[in-house]
Structures are given as structure tokens and as C-alpha cells.
Short mmCIF file of N, CA, C and O and ligand atoms in Angstrom, two decimals:
data_model
loop_
_atom_site.label_atom_id
_atom_site.label_comp_id
_atom_site.label_asym_id
_atom_site.label_seq_id
_atom_site.Cartn_x
_atom_site.Cartn_y
_atom_site.Cartn_z
N MET A 1 -7.52 -19.48 -23.45
CA MET A 1 -7.18 -19.38 -22.02
C MET A 1 -8.12 -20.25 -21.17
O MET A 1 -9.29 -20.38 -21.50
N ALA A 2 -7.60 -20.77 -20.09
CA ALA A 2 -8.39 -21.71 -19.29
C ALA A 2 -9.40 -20.99 -18.40
O ALA A 2 -9.16 -19.88 -17.93
N VAL A 3 -10.55 -21.65 -18.19
CA VAL A 3 -11.53 -21.14 -17.21
C VAL A 3 -11.02 -21.50 -15.82
O VAL A 3 -10.67 -22.65 -15.57
N GLU A 4 -10.93 -20.50 -14.98
CA GLU A 4 -10.42 -20.69 -13.61
C GLU A 4 -11.45 -20.20 -12.61
O GLU A 4 -12.36 -19.44 -12.94
N ARG A 5 -11.22 -20.58 -11.34
CA ARG A 5 -11.97 -20.01 -10.23
C ARG A 5 -11.01 -19.34 -9.27
O ARG A 5 -9.86 -19.78 -9.12
N THR A 6 -11.48 -18.29 -8.62
CA THR A 6 -10.66 -17.59 -7.64
C THR A 6 -11.52 -17.16 -6.47
O THR A 6 -12.75 -17.09 -6.59
N LEU A 7 -10.88 -16.90 -5.34
CA LEU A 7 -11.62 -16.50 -4.14
C LEU A 7 -11.46 -15.00 -3.94
O LEU A 7 -10.34 -14.48 -3.98
N SER A 8 -12.59 -14.36 -3.73
CA SER A 8 -12.62 -12.91 -3.52
C SER A 8 -13.25 -12.60 -2.17
O SER A 8 -14.24 -13.24 -1.79
N ILE A 9 -12.67 -11.64 -1.47
CA ILE A 9 -13.31 -11.16 -0.24
C ILE A 9 -13.44 -9.64 -0.33
O ILE A 9 -12.46 -8.94 -0.62
N ILE A 10 -14.65 -9.16 -0.09
CA ILE A 10 -14.84 -7.71 0.10
C ILE A 10 -14.69 -7.48 1.60
O ILE A 10 -15.43 -8.02 2.41
N LYS A 11 -13.64 -6.75 1.96
CA LYS A 11 -13.21 -6.63 3.36
C LYS A 11 -14.11 -5.67 4.15
O LYS A 11 -14.89 -4.90 3.55
N PRO A 12 -13.98 -5.67 5.50
CA PRO A 12 -14.90 -4.88 6.34
C PRO A 12 -14.95 -3.38 5.99
O PRO A 12 -16.00 -2.76 6.13
N ASP A 13 -13.84 -2.80 5.53
CA ASP A 13 -13.87 -1.36 5.21
C ASP A 13 -14.79 -1.08 4.03
O ASP A 13 -15.58 -0.13 4.05
N ALA A 14 -14.74 -1.93 3.01
CA ALA A 14 -15.58 -1.72 1.82
C ALA A 14 -17.03 -2.07 2.10
O ALA A 14 -17.94 -1.41 1.60
N VAL A 15 -17.27 -3.11 2.93
CA VAL A 15 -18.66 -3.42 3.32
C VAL A 15 -19.24 -2.23 4.08
O VAL A 15 -20.37 -1.79 3.81
N ALA A 16 -18.43 -1.63 4.98
CA ALA A 16 -18.90 -0.47 5.75
C ALA A 16 -19.19 0.73 4.85
O ALA A 16 -20.08 1.53 5.14
N LYS A 17 -18.45 0.84 3.74
CA LYS A 17 -18.69 1.95 2.80
C LYS A 17 -19.90 1.69 1.91
O LYS A 17 -20.25 2.54 1.08
N ASN A 18 -20.49 0.50 2.02
CA ASN A 18 -21.69 0.15 1.25
C ASN A 18 -21.43 0.12 -0.25
O ASN A 18 -22.24 0.65 -1.03
N VAL A 19 -20.31 -0.47 -0.64
CA VAL A 19 -19.96 -0.52 -2.07
C VAL A 19 -19.87 -1.96 -2.61
O VAL A 19 -19.18 -2.21 -3.60
N ILE A 20 -20.59 -2.89 -1.96
CA ILE A 20 -20.57 -4.28 -2.45
C ILE A 20 -21.05 -4.33 -3.90
O ILE A 20 -20.42 -4.96 -4.76
N GLY A 21 -22.15 -3.66 -4.17
CA GLY A 21 -22.72 -3.68 -5.53
C GLY A 21 -21.77 -3.08 -6.55
O GLY A 21 -21.62 -3.61 -7.66
N GLU A 22 -21.13 -1.98 -6.19
CA GLU A 22 -20.18 -1.35 -7.12
C GLU A 22 -19.03 -2.28 -7.43
O GLU A 22 -18.54 -2.34 -8.57
N ILE A 23 -18.57 -3.00 -6.41
CA ILE A 23 -17.44 -3.93 -6.61
C ILE A 23 -17.90 -5.13 -7.45
O ILE A 23 -17.21 -5.55 -8.38
N TYR A 24 -19.10 -5.64 -7.17
CA TYR A 24 -19.64 -6.74 -7.98
C TYR A 24 -19.73 -6.32 -9.46
O TYR A 24 -19.45 -7.09 -10.36
N SER A 25 -20.13 -5.07 -9.67
CA SER A 25 -20.25 -4.57 -11.02
C SER A 25 -18.90 -4.59 -11.75
O SER A 25 -18.83 -4.93 -12.94
N ARG A 26 -17.84 -4.25 -11.03
CA ARG A 26 -16.49 -4.30 -11.64
C ARG A 26 -16.14 -5.74 -12.05
O ARG A 26 -15.53 -5.97 -13.09
N PHE A 27 -16.50 -6.70 -11.17
CA PHE A 27 -16.22 -8.11 -11.50
C PHE A 27 -16.96 -8.48 -12.78
O PHE A 27 -16.40 -9.08 -13.69
N GLU A 28 -18.24 -8.14 -12.82
CA GLU A 28 -19.07 -8.53 -13.97
C GLU A 28 -18.56 -7.89 -15.25
O GLU A 28 -18.50 -8.54 -16.30
N LYS A 29 -18.18 -6.62 -15.17
CA LYS A 29 -17.67 -5.93 -16.38
C LYS A 29 -16.36 -6.56 -16.86
O LYS A 29 -16.03 -6.48 -18.04
N ALA A 30 -15.61 -7.18 -15.93
CA ALA A 30 -14.35 -7.84 -16.31
C ALA A 30 -14.58 -9.26 -16.80
O ALA A 30 -13.62 -10.00 -17.07
N GLY A 31 -15.85 -9.69 -16.86
CA GLY A 31 -16.15 -11.05 -17.33
C GLY A 31 -16.03 -12.11 -16.26
O GLY A 31 -15.96 -13.30 -16.56
N LEU A 32 -16.01 -11.67 -14.99
CA LEU A 32 -15.94 -12.63 -13.88
C LEU A 32 -17.37 -12.91 -13.39
O LEU A 32 -18.13 -11.98 -13.14
N ARG A 33 -17.70 -14.19 -13.26
CA ARG A 33 -19.05 -14.58 -12.82
C ARG A 33 -19.01 -15.02 -11.37
O ARG A 33 -18.11 -15.79 -10.98
N ILE A 34 -19.98 -14.54 -10.58
CA ILE A 34 -20.07 -14.96 -9.17
C ILE A 34 -20.75 -16.32 -9.15
O ILE A 34 -21.89 -16.45 -9.60
N VAL A 35 -20.03 -17.35 -8.65
CA VAL A 35 -20.60 -18.71 -8.66
C VAL A 35 -20.89 -19.22 -7.25
O VAL A 35 -21.46 -20.30 -7.08
N ALA A 36 -20.51 -18.43 -6.23
CA ALA A 36 -20.88 -18.73 -4.84
C ALA A 36 -20.65 -17.44 -4.07
O ALA A 36 -19.76 -16.66 -4.42
N ALA A 37 -21.47 -17.20 -3.04
CA ALA A 37 -21.30 -15.96 -2.26
C ALA A 37 -21.89 -16.14 -0.87
O ALA A 37 -22.89 -16.85 -0.69
N ARG A 38 -21.27 -15.51 0.11
CA ARG A 38 -21.79 -15.54 1.48
C ARG A 38 -21.28 -14.33 2.25
O ARG A 38 -20.10 -13.97 2.15
N MET A 39 -22.19 -13.72 3.03
CA MET A 39 -21.74 -12.67 3.94
C MET A 39 -21.55 -13.30 5.32
O MET A 39 -22.38 -14.10 5.76
N LEU A 40 -20.45 -12.96 5.98
CA LEU A 40 -20.22 -13.48 7.32
C LEU A 40 -19.30 -12.55 8.10
O LEU A 40 -18.63 -11.70 7.52
N HIS A 41 -19.36 -12.69 9.41
CA HIS A 41 -18.45 -11.95 10.27
C HIS A 41 -17.41 -12.95 10.74
O HIS A 41 -17.71 -13.86 11.51
N LEU A 42 -16.17 -12.81 10.25
CA LEU A 42 -15.13 -13.79 10.57
C LEU A 42 -14.82 -13.81 12.06
O LEU A 42 -14.74 -12.75 12.69
N SER A 43 -14.64 -14.99 12.60
CA SER A 43 -14.13 -15.12 13.98
C SER A 43 -12.62 -14.91 13.94
O SER A 43 -12.00 -14.96 12.86
N ARG A 44 -12.04 -14.71 15.10
CA ARG A 44 -10.58 -14.55 15.16
C ARG A 44 -9.88 -15.80 14.62
O ARG A 44 -8.92 -15.72 13.86
N GLU A 45 -10.42 -16.97 14.99
CA GLU A 45 -9.83 -18.23 14.55
C GLU A 45 -9.89 -18.33 13.01
O GLU A 45 -8.93 -18.77 12.38
N GLN A 46 -11.02 -17.95 12.44
CA GLN A 46 -11.14 -18.01 10.97
C GLN A 46 -10.14 -17.06 10.30
O GLN A 46 -9.49 -17.43 9.32
N ALA A 47 -10.04 -15.82 10.81
CA ALA A 47 -9.13 -14.84 10.19
C ALA A 47 -7.69 -15.31 10.34
O ALA A 47 -6.89 -15.22 9.39
N GLU A 48 -7.33 -15.82 11.51
CA GLU A 48 -5.96 -16.32 11.72
C GLU A 48 -5.67 -17.50 10.80
O GLU A 48 -4.58 -17.62 10.24
N GLY A 49 -6.66 -18.36 10.63
CA GLY A 49 -6.49 -19.53 9.76
C GLY A 49 -6.35 -19.12 8.30
O GLY A 49 -5.47 -19.61 7.58
N PHE A 50 -7.19 -18.20 7.87
CA PHE A 50 -7.17 -17.77 6.47
C PHE A 50 -5.84 -17.11 6.12
O PHE A 50 -5.29 -17.32 5.04
N TYR A 51 -5.32 -16.30 7.05
CA TYR A 51 -4.07 -15.56 6.80
C TYR A 51 -2.86 -16.23 7.45
O TYR A 51 -1.85 -15.55 7.70
N ALA A 52 -2.93 -17.54 7.69
CA ALA A 52 -1.85 -18.25 8.39
C ALA A 52 -0.48 -18.03 7.75
O ALA A 52 0.53 -17.97 8.46
N VAL A 53 -0.43 -17.88 6.42
CA VAL A 53 0.88 -17.68 5.76
C VAL A 53 1.56 -16.38 6.21
O VAL A 53 2.78 -16.24 6.08
N HIS A 54 0.77 -15.45 6.74
CA HIS A 54 1.32 -14.16 7.17
C HIS A 54 1.60 -14.11 8.67
O HIS A 54 1.90 -13.05 9.22
N ARG A 55 1.49 -15.28 9.35
CA ARG A 55 1.56 -15.31 10.82
C ARG A 55 2.80 -14.61 11.39
O ARG A 55 2.73 -13.98 12.44
N GLU A 56 3.93 -14.73 10.69
CA GLU A 56 5.18 -14.15 11.21
C GLU A 56 5.38 -12.69 10.80
O GLU A 56 6.34 -12.06 11.21
N ARG A 57 4.48 -12.16 10.00
CA ARG A 57 4.66 -10.78 9.51
C ARG A 57 4.27 -9.79 10.60
O ARG A 57 3.37 -10.06 11.42
N PRO A 58 4.93 -8.61 10.64
CA PRO A 58 4.66 -7.64 11.71
C PRO A 58 3.23 -7.13 11.73
O PRO A 58 2.74 -6.71 12.77
N PHE A 59 2.54 -7.19 10.56
CA PHE A 59 1.19 -6.64 10.50
C PHE A 59 0.10 -7.67 10.83
O PHE A 59 -1.08 -7.37 10.77
N PHE A 60 0.52 -8.91 11.19
CA PHE A 60 -0.46 -10.00 11.33
C PHE A 60 -1.58 -9.70 12.34
O PHE A 60 -2.77 -9.85 12.03
N ASN A 61 -1.23 -9.24 13.53
CA ASN A 61 -2.26 -9.00 14.55
C ASN A 61 -3.24 -7.90 14.12
O ASN A 61 -4.45 -8.02 14.32
N ASP A 62 -2.70 -6.84 13.51
CA ASP A 62 -3.56 -5.76 13.03
C ASP A 62 -4.47 -6.25 11.91
O ASP A 62 -5.63 -5.86 11.81
N LEU A 63 -3.91 -7.11 11.06
CA LEU A 63 -4.69 -7.64 9.94
C LEU A 63 -5.86 -8.48 10.46
O LEU A 63 -7.00 -8.34 9.99
N VAL A 64 -5.60 -9.32 11.46
CA VAL A 64 -6.66 -10.15 12.04
C VAL A 64 -7.70 -9.25 12.71
O VAL A 64 -8.92 -9.45 12.55
N ALA A 65 -7.26 -8.23 13.44
CA ALA A 65 -8.19 -7.30 14.10
C ALA A 65 -9.06 -6.60 13.06
O ALA A 65 -10.29 -6.48 13.23
N PHE A 66 -8.44 -6.17 11.97
CA PHE A 66 -9.20 -5.50 10.90
C PHE A 66 -10.21 -6.45 10.25
O PHE A 66 -11.39 -6.11 10.08
N MET A 67 -9.76 -7.65 9.92
CA MET A 67 -10.64 -8.59 9.20
C MET A 67 -11.81 -9.08 10.05
O MET A 67 -12.79 -9.60 9.52
N THR A 68 -11.70 -8.91 11.38
CA THR A 68 -12.79 -9.33 12.27
C THR A 68 -13.58 -8.12 12.78
O THR A 68 -14.43 -8.25 13.65
N SER A 69 -13.30 -6.93 12.22
CA SER A 69 -13.92 -5.70 12.74
C SER A 69 -15.34 -5.49 12.23
O SER A 69 -16.05 -4.60 12.71
N GLY A 70 -15.77 -6.28 11.27
CA GLY A 70 -17.11 -6.15 10.72
C GLY A 70 -17.34 -7.24 9.70
O GLY A 70 -16.42 -8.02 9.42
N PRO A 71 -18.54 -7.31 9.14
CA PRO A 71 -18.83 -8.37 8.17
C PRO A 71 -17.99 -8.25 6.90
O PRO A 71 -17.57 -7.16 6.52
N VAL A 72 -17.78 -9.39 6.27
CA VAL A 72 -17.12 -9.44 4.97
C VAL A 72 -18.06 -10.13 3.99
O VAL A 72 -18.98 -10.85 4.40
N MET A 73 -17.86 -9.90 2.71
CA MET A 73 -18.62 -10.59 1.67
C MET A 73 -17.62 -11.46 0.93
O MET A 73 -16.62 -10.95 0.41
N VAL A 74 -17.87 -12.75 0.93
CA VAL A 74 -16.92 -13.70 0.32
C VAL A 74 -17.56 -14.32 -0.91
O VAL A 74 -18.74 -14.71 -0.85
N GLN A 75 -16.82 -14.40 -2.02
CA GLN A 75 -17.36 -15.01 -3.22
C GLN A 75 -16.30 -15.78 -4.00
O GLN A 75 -15.13 -15.45 -3.95
N ALA A 76 -16.80 -16.81 -4.68
CA ALA A 76 -15.96 -17.51 -5.65
C ALA A 76 -16.32 -16.93 -7.02
O ALA A 76 -17.50 -16.77 -7.34
N LEU A 77 -15.30 -16.57 -7.78
CA LEU A 77 -15.50 -16.01 -9.11
C LEU A 77 -14.97 -16.97 -10.14
O LEU A 77 -13.95 -17.63 -9.91
N GLU A 78 -15.64 -17.03 -11.28
CA GLU A 78 -15.25 -17.95 -12.34
C GLU A 78 -15.12 -17.18 -13.65
O GLU A 78 -15.89 -16.25 -13.88
N GLY A 79 -14.18 -17.56 -14.45
CA GLY A 79 -14.04 -16.93 -15.76
C GLY A 79 -12.71 -17.31 -16.39
O GLY A 79 -11.86 -17.93 -15.73
N GLU A 80 -12.52 -16.92 -17.64
CA GLU A 80 -11.24 -17.18 -18.31
C GLU A 80 -10.16 -16.37 -17.63
O GLU A 80 -10.34 -15.17 -17.40
N ASP A 81 -9.08 -17.03 -17.26
CA ASP A 81 -7.94 -16.34 -16.65
C ASP A 81 -8.37 -15.56 -15.39
O ASP A 81 -7.88 -14.46 -15.13
N ALA A 82 -9.31 -16.15 -14.65
CA ALA A 82 -9.98 -15.42 -13.55
C ALA A 82 -9.02 -14.92 -12.47
O ALA A 82 -9.22 -13.83 -11.92
N ILE A 83 -7.98 -15.69 -12.17
CA ILE A 83 -7.11 -15.31 -11.05
C ILE A 83 -6.38 -14.01 -11.37
O ILE A 83 -6.42 -13.05 -10.59
N ALA A 84 -5.76 -13.94 -12.55
CA ALA A 84 -5.02 -12.73 -12.95
C ALA A 84 -5.97 -11.57 -13.23
O ALA A 84 -5.70 -10.43 -12.86
N LYS A 85 -7.11 -11.87 -13.87
CA LYS A 85 -8.07 -10.82 -14.19
C LYS A 85 -8.59 -10.15 -12.92
O LYS A 85 -8.71 -8.94 -12.83
N HIS A 86 -8.88 -11.00 -11.92
CA HIS A 86 -9.37 -10.47 -10.64
C HIS A 86 -8.32 -9.59 -9.98
O HIS A 86 -8.61 -8.51 -9.49
N ARG A 87 -7.06 -10.06 -9.98
CA ARG A 87 -5.97 -9.26 -9.38
C ARG A 87 -5.84 -7.92 -10.12
O ARG A 87 -5.55 -6.90 -9.52
N GLU A 88 -6.08 -7.96 -11.43
CA GLU A 88 -5.97 -6.74 -12.22
C GLU A 88 -7.06 -5.72 -11.82
O GLU A 88 -6.76 -4.54 -11.62
N VAL A 89 -8.29 -6.17 -11.69
CA VAL A 89 -9.36 -5.22 -11.32
C VAL A 89 -9.24 -4.77 -9.87
O VAL A 89 -9.69 -3.69 -9.51
N MET A 90 -8.59 -5.60 -9.02
CA MET A 90 -8.36 -5.19 -7.62
C MET A 90 -7.35 -4.05 -7.53
O MET A 90 -7.50 -3.13 -6.74
N GLY A 91 -6.27 -4.13 -8.29
CA GLY A 91 -5.18 -3.16 -8.21
C GLY A 91 -4.14 -3.58 -7.18
O GLY A 91 -4.32 -4.56 -6.46
N ALA A 92 -3.05 -2.81 -7.10
CA ALA A 92 -1.92 -3.16 -6.23
C ALA A 92 -2.34 -3.18 -4.76
O ALA A 92 -3.27 -2.48 -4.36
N THR A 93 -1.61 -3.99 -3.96
CA THR A 93 -1.90 -4.14 -2.52
C THR A 93 -1.99 -2.78 -1.83
O THR A 93 -2.87 -2.55 -1.01
N ASN A 94 -1.04 -1.90 -2.15
CA ASN A 94 -1.06 -0.54 -1.59
C ASN A 94 -1.91 0.37 -2.49
O ASN A 94 -1.51 0.64 -3.62
N PRO A 95 -3.06 0.82 -2.00
CA PRO A 95 -3.94 1.64 -2.85
C PRO A 95 -3.24 2.85 -3.45
O PRO A 95 -3.61 3.29 -4.54
N LYS A 96 -2.21 3.34 -2.77
CA LYS A 96 -1.50 4.51 -3.30
C LYS A 96 -0.73 4.17 -4.57
O LYS A 96 -0.37 5.04 -5.36
N GLU A 97 -0.45 2.87 -4.76
CA GLU A 97 0.26 2.43 -5.96
C GLU A 97 -0.68 1.76 -6.97
O GLU A 97 -0.25 1.31 -8.03
N ALA A 98 -1.95 1.69 -6.62
CA ALA A 98 -2.91 0.99 -7.50
C ALA A 98 -3.26 1.86 -8.71
O ALA A 98 -3.41 3.07 -8.59
N ALA A 99 -3.37 1.21 -9.87
CA ALA A 99 -3.67 1.93 -11.11
C ALA A 99 -5.05 2.59 -11.02
O ALA A 99 -5.96 2.04 -10.40
N PRO A 100 -5.19 3.77 -11.63
CA PRO A 100 -6.49 4.45 -11.62
C PRO A 100 -7.58 3.54 -12.18
O PRO A 100 -7.33 2.79 -13.12
N GLY A 101 -8.75 3.62 -11.56
CA GLY A 101 -9.87 2.82 -12.05
C GLY A 101 -9.95 1.44 -11.43
O GLY A 101 -10.91 0.71 -11.66
N THR A 102 -8.93 1.05 -10.65
CA THR A 102 -9.00 -0.26 -9.99
C THR A 102 -9.80 -0.11 -8.68
O THR A 102 -9.98 1.00 -8.17
N ILE A 103 -10.24 -1.24 -8.15
CA ILE A 103 -11.07 -1.23 -6.93
C ILE A 103 -10.31 -0.59 -5.78
O ILE A 103 -10.85 0.26 -5.05
N ARG A 104 -9.05 -0.96 -5.61
CA ARG A 104 -8.29 -0.41 -4.47
C ARG A 104 -8.02 1.08 -4.66
O ARG A 104 -8.05 1.84 -3.69
N ALA A 105 -7.78 1.52 -5.89
CA ALA A 105 -7.57 2.95 -6.12
C ALA A 105 -8.84 3.72 -5.77
O ALA A 105 -8.79 4.81 -5.21
N ASP A 106 -9.99 3.15 -6.09
CA ASP A 106 -11.25 3.89 -5.93
C ASP A 106 -11.90 3.74 -4.55
O ASP A 106 -12.62 4.63 -4.12
N PHE A 107 -11.66 2.61 -3.86
CA PHE A 107 -12.41 2.38 -2.62
C PHE A 107 -11.54 2.19 -1.38
O PHE A 107 -12.06 1.97 -0.30
N ALA A 108 -10.21 2.20 -1.52
CA ALA A 108 -9.34 1.98 -0.36
C ALA A 108 -8.39 3.15 -0.20
O ALA A 108 -8.10 3.86 -1.16
N SER A 109 -7.90 3.33 1.02
CA SER A 109 -6.96 4.44 1.21
C SER A 109 -5.63 4.01 1.81
O SER A 109 -4.63 4.70 1.64
N THR A 110 -5.58 2.88 2.50
CA THR A 110 -4.31 2.45 3.10
C THR A 110 -4.03 0.99 2.79
O THR A 110 -4.94 0.22 2.48
N ILE A 111 -2.75 0.61 2.93
CA ILE A 111 -2.35 -0.78 2.66
C ILE A 111 -2.96 -1.75 3.68
O ILE A 111 -3.19 -2.92 3.37
N ASP A 112 -3.26 -1.25 4.87
CA ASP A 112 -3.83 -2.13 5.91
C ASP A 112 -5.32 -2.39 5.68
O ASP A 112 -5.82 -3.45 5.99
N GLU A 113 -6.01 -1.39 5.16
CA GLU A 113 -7.46 -1.52 4.94
C GLU A 113 -7.70 -1.28 3.45
O GLU A 113 -8.00 -0.17 3.03
N ASN A 114 -7.50 -2.36 2.68
CA ASN A 114 -7.43 -2.16 1.23
C ASN A 114 -8.57 -2.80 0.44
O ASN A 114 -8.41 -3.22 -0.69
N ALA A 115 -9.74 -2.88 1.08
CA ALA A 115 -11.03 -3.15 0.41
C ALA A 115 -11.30 -4.58 -0.06
O ALA A 115 -12.42 -5.06 0.05
N VAL A 116 -10.29 -5.23 -0.64
CA VAL A 116 -10.54 -6.54 -1.24
C VAL A 116 -9.37 -7.50 -1.09
O VAL A 116 -8.21 -7.07 -0.94
N HIS A 117 -9.71 -8.78 -1.13
CA HIS A 117 -8.69 -9.84 -1.19
C HIS A 117 -8.93 -10.65 -2.46
O HIS A 117 -10.08 -10.86 -2.86
N GLY A 118 -7.86 -11.14 -3.06
CA GLY A 118 -7.99 -12.06 -4.18
C GLY A 118 -6.89 -13.09 -4.17
O GLY A 118 -5.72 -12.75 -3.90
N SER A 119 -7.22 -14.34 -4.46
CA SER A 119 -6.21 -15.40 -4.50
C SER A 119 -5.09 -15.01 -5.46
O SER A 119 -5.32 -14.37 -6.48
N ASP A 120 -3.85 -15.47 -5.12
CA ASP A 120 -2.71 -15.05 -5.93
C ASP A 120 -2.18 -16.13 -6.87
O ASP A 120 -1.17 -15.91 -7.55
N GLY A 121 -2.82 -17.28 -6.90
CA GLY A 121 -2.38 -18.34 -7.82
C GLY A 121 -3.33 -19.52 -7.75
O GLY A 121 -4.19 -19.57 -6.87
N PRO A 122 -3.18 -20.48 -8.66
CA PRO A 122 -4.12 -21.61 -8.73
C PRO A 122 -4.19 -22.44 -7.46
O PRO A 122 -5.29 -22.83 -7.03
N ASP A 123 -3.05 -22.71 -6.82
CA ASP A 123 -3.07 -23.53 -5.60
C ASP A 123 -3.77 -22.78 -4.47
O ASP A 123 -4.61 -23.34 -3.75
N THR A 124 -3.43 -21.50 -4.30
CA THR A 124 -4.06 -20.68 -3.26
C THR A 124 -5.57 -20.58 -3.53
O THR A 124 -6.37 -20.65 -2.59
N ALA A 125 -5.94 -20.39 -4.79
CA ALA A 125 -7.36 -20.25 -5.12
C ALA A 125 -8.13 -21.49 -4.67
O ALA A 125 -9.19 -21.39 -4.04
N LYS A 126 -7.56 -22.65 -4.93
CA LYS A 126 -8.22 -23.90 -4.56
C LYS A 126 -8.41 -23.99 -3.04
O LYS A 126 -9.50 -24.28 -2.54
N THR A 127 -7.33 -23.74 -2.31
CA THR A 127 -7.37 -23.82 -0.85
C THR A 127 -8.32 -22.77 -0.28
O THR A 127 -9.10 -23.05 0.63
N GLU A 128 -8.26 -21.55 -0.81
CA GLU A 128 -9.07 -20.46 -0.26
C GLU A 128 -10.56 -20.65 -0.56
O GLU A 128 -11.40 -20.34 0.28
N ILE A 129 -10.88 -21.16 -1.75
CA ILE A 129 -12.30 -21.43 -2.05
C ILE A 129 -12.82 -22.51 -1.09
O ILE A 129 -13.89 -22.38 -0.51
N ALA A 130 -12.00 -23.56 -0.89
CA ALA A 130 -12.42 -24.66 -0.01
C ALA A 130 -12.53 -24.20 1.45
O ALA A 130 -13.25 -24.79 2.24
N PHE A 131 -11.81 -23.13 1.80
CA PHE A 131 -11.89 -22.60 3.17
C PHE A 131 -13.32 -22.10 3.45
O PHE A 131 -13.80 -22.21 4.58
N PHE A 132 -14.00 -21.60 2.43
CA PHE A 132 -15.33 -20.99 2.64
C PHE A 132 -16.49 -21.77 2.05
O PHE A 132 -17.62 -21.64 2.51
N PHE A 133 -16.24 -22.53 0.98
CA PHE A 133 -17.36 -23.15 0.27
C PHE A 133 -17.14 -24.64 0.06
O PHE A 133 -16.04 -25.06 -0.32
N ARG A 134 -18.22 -25.42 0.30
CA ARG A 134 -18.19 -26.83 -0.09
C ARG A 134 -18.45 -26.90 -1.59
O ARG A 134 -19.10 -26.01 -2.16
N GLU A 135 -17.96 -27.94 -2.23
CA GLU A 135 -18.07 -28.06 -3.69
C GLU A 135 -19.54 -27.90 -4.14
O GLU A 135 -19.83 -27.22 -5.13
N GLU A 136 -20.48 -28.47 -3.37
CA GLU A 136 -21.89 -28.41 -3.79
C GLU A 136 -22.51 -27.03 -3.59
O GLU A 136 -23.63 -26.78 -4.03
N GLU A 137 -21.79 -26.12 -2.95
CA GLU A 137 -22.30 -24.74 -2.81
C GLU A 137 -21.89 -23.86 -3.98
O GLU A 137 -22.27 -22.70 -4.06
N ILE A 138 -21.07 -24.40 -4.87
CA ILE A 138 -20.61 -23.64 -6.03
C ILE A 138 -21.52 -23.94 -7.22
O ILE A 138 -21.86 -25.10 -7.47
N CYS A 139 -21.97 -22.88 -7.87
CA CYS A 139 -22.97 -23.01 -8.93
C CYS A 139 -22.41 -22.54 -10.26
O CYS A 139 -22.63 -21.38 -10.66
N PRO A 140 -21.69 -23.41 -10.99
CA PRO A 140 -21.15 -23.01 -12.29
C PRO A 140 -22.28 -22.64 -13.24
O PRO A 140 -23.36 -23.22 -13.16
N ARG A 141 -22.02 -21.65 -14.12
CA ARG A 141 -23.07 -21.23 -15.07
C ARG A 141 -23.13 -22.24 -16.19
O ARG A 141 -22.13 -22.53 -16.84
N THR A 142 -24.33 -22.72 -16.44
CA THR A 142 -24.46 -23.71 -17.50
C THR A 142 -25.24 -23.15 -18.68
O THR A 142 -25.51 -23.84 -19.64
N ARG A 143 -25.69 -21.88 -18.57
CA ARG A 143 -26.39 -21.27 -19.71
C ARG A 143 -26.02 -19.81 -19.85
O ARG A 143 -25.43 -19.24 -18.93
N1 UDP B 1 -1.07 -6.06 4.68
C1 UDP B 1 -0.96 -5.11 5.67
N2 UDP B 1 0.21 -4.40 5.77
C2 UDP B 1 1.24 -4.58 4.91
C3 UDP B 1 1.12 -5.55 3.90
C4 UDP B 1 -0.04 -6.28 3.81
O1 UDP B 1 -1.89 -4.93 6.44
O2 UDP B 1 2.27 -3.90 5.06
C5 UDP B 1 -2.32 -6.82 4.58
C6 UDP B 1 -3.22 -6.26 3.48
O3 UDP B 1 -4.56 -6.33 3.94
C7 UDP B 1 -2.99 -7.24 2.35
C8 UDP B 1 -2.81 -8.55 3.12
O4 UDP B 1 -2.07 -8.18 4.26
O5 UDP B 1 -4.08 -7.24 1.46
C9 UDP B 1 -2.09 -9.65 2.38
O6 UDP B 1 -0.87 -9.13 1.86
P1 UDP B 1 -0.37 -9.56 0.40
O7 UDP B 1 1.02 -9.05 0.28
O8 UDP B 1 -0.62 -11.02 0.20
O9 UDP B 1 -1.29 -8.67 -0.58
P2 UDP B 1 -2.55 -8.98 -1.49
O10 UDP B 1 -2.40 -10.36 -2.06
O11 UDP B 1 -3.78 -8.85 -0.62
O12 UDP B 1 -2.53 -7.90 -2.55
#
């Protein structure tokens, strides 16, 4: 299987619950390596830009308000089959439908405030990583 990179965001609800470390631990146990990371408080423009594909959806304004309600932790993850593996440890978008033991099942309660974001395919992963990190800020593991 190919080594991939994916973009992960720990959203404001999970940062407020103080579970960044617990979520990082899930990534590491799944064989995902953190190769870049930054904490930031998204501006409205950044949140609107990041979620531009959802602009016409009824939940767009609430989503932007939520994503700017507090700091987020953003990371690029690397590993074999990283995009699908990351989606697997995240669980379904709606925490009520997320498999037991997944991040969303354990740390989120509603579809609007669902703890984490993960890229959904190779093209999105590339664009989303570039949204937050310059190539020289990414530190692939060489040992
Ligand atoms: N979302 C929401 N209400 C909905 C559906 C989605 O607030 O009814 C938000 C939620 O935060 C979700 C994000 O929009 O994580 C992006 O939705 P998508 O369907 O792409 O889910 P994801 O890829 O995050 O699982």
C-alpha cells in the first residue's frame, strides 16, 4: 500500500475538552505519524475558505461559527493508506452512527460539533495540507 499524507483538524469542541493528546494517541496507535502540526484560531475568512465546497449547504454558517469559536489543532499525518486509515479512526460524520471506539464515538456528541476533520481523498488531502502548511514545514520521518 502507498504511503500517503492527509490533513487532520482537531476541532474547537475537542480542544475545549482537552483531549488533543488522547486523539494524537489514537493516530499513533493506527500507525499514523504527525509530520506537521500547528495550533491556531481560524479567522472567519480561513474557515469559509477551508469549507468553501459546503458554501451552499444549509449548515454552512453554523459550521463557520463553530470552527471559529475557539482554537483548533491542525496536523498533517503520514502513513500507509493514511487517508482511509484516518477516516476509519475518526468514525462516521454523525457521532451517533460512529463505530464504538472511534474518535467521534468517544469525544463528540452531535453532527455539527464532531471533534475532528479528515481529508476525504488524495486530491482534497493535497489541497487541504497546502491550505495550512508550506512544503518545508512538513517533516517526513527518515529514521
Ligand atoms: N456538518 C454539519 N451538519 C451536517 C453535516 C455536516 O455541521 O448536517 C459539518 C460537520 O462538522 C462535518 C462537516 O460539516 O464534519 C463536513 O461534512 P462532511 O459531510 O464532509 O463530513 P466529514 O468529511 O467531516 O465526515
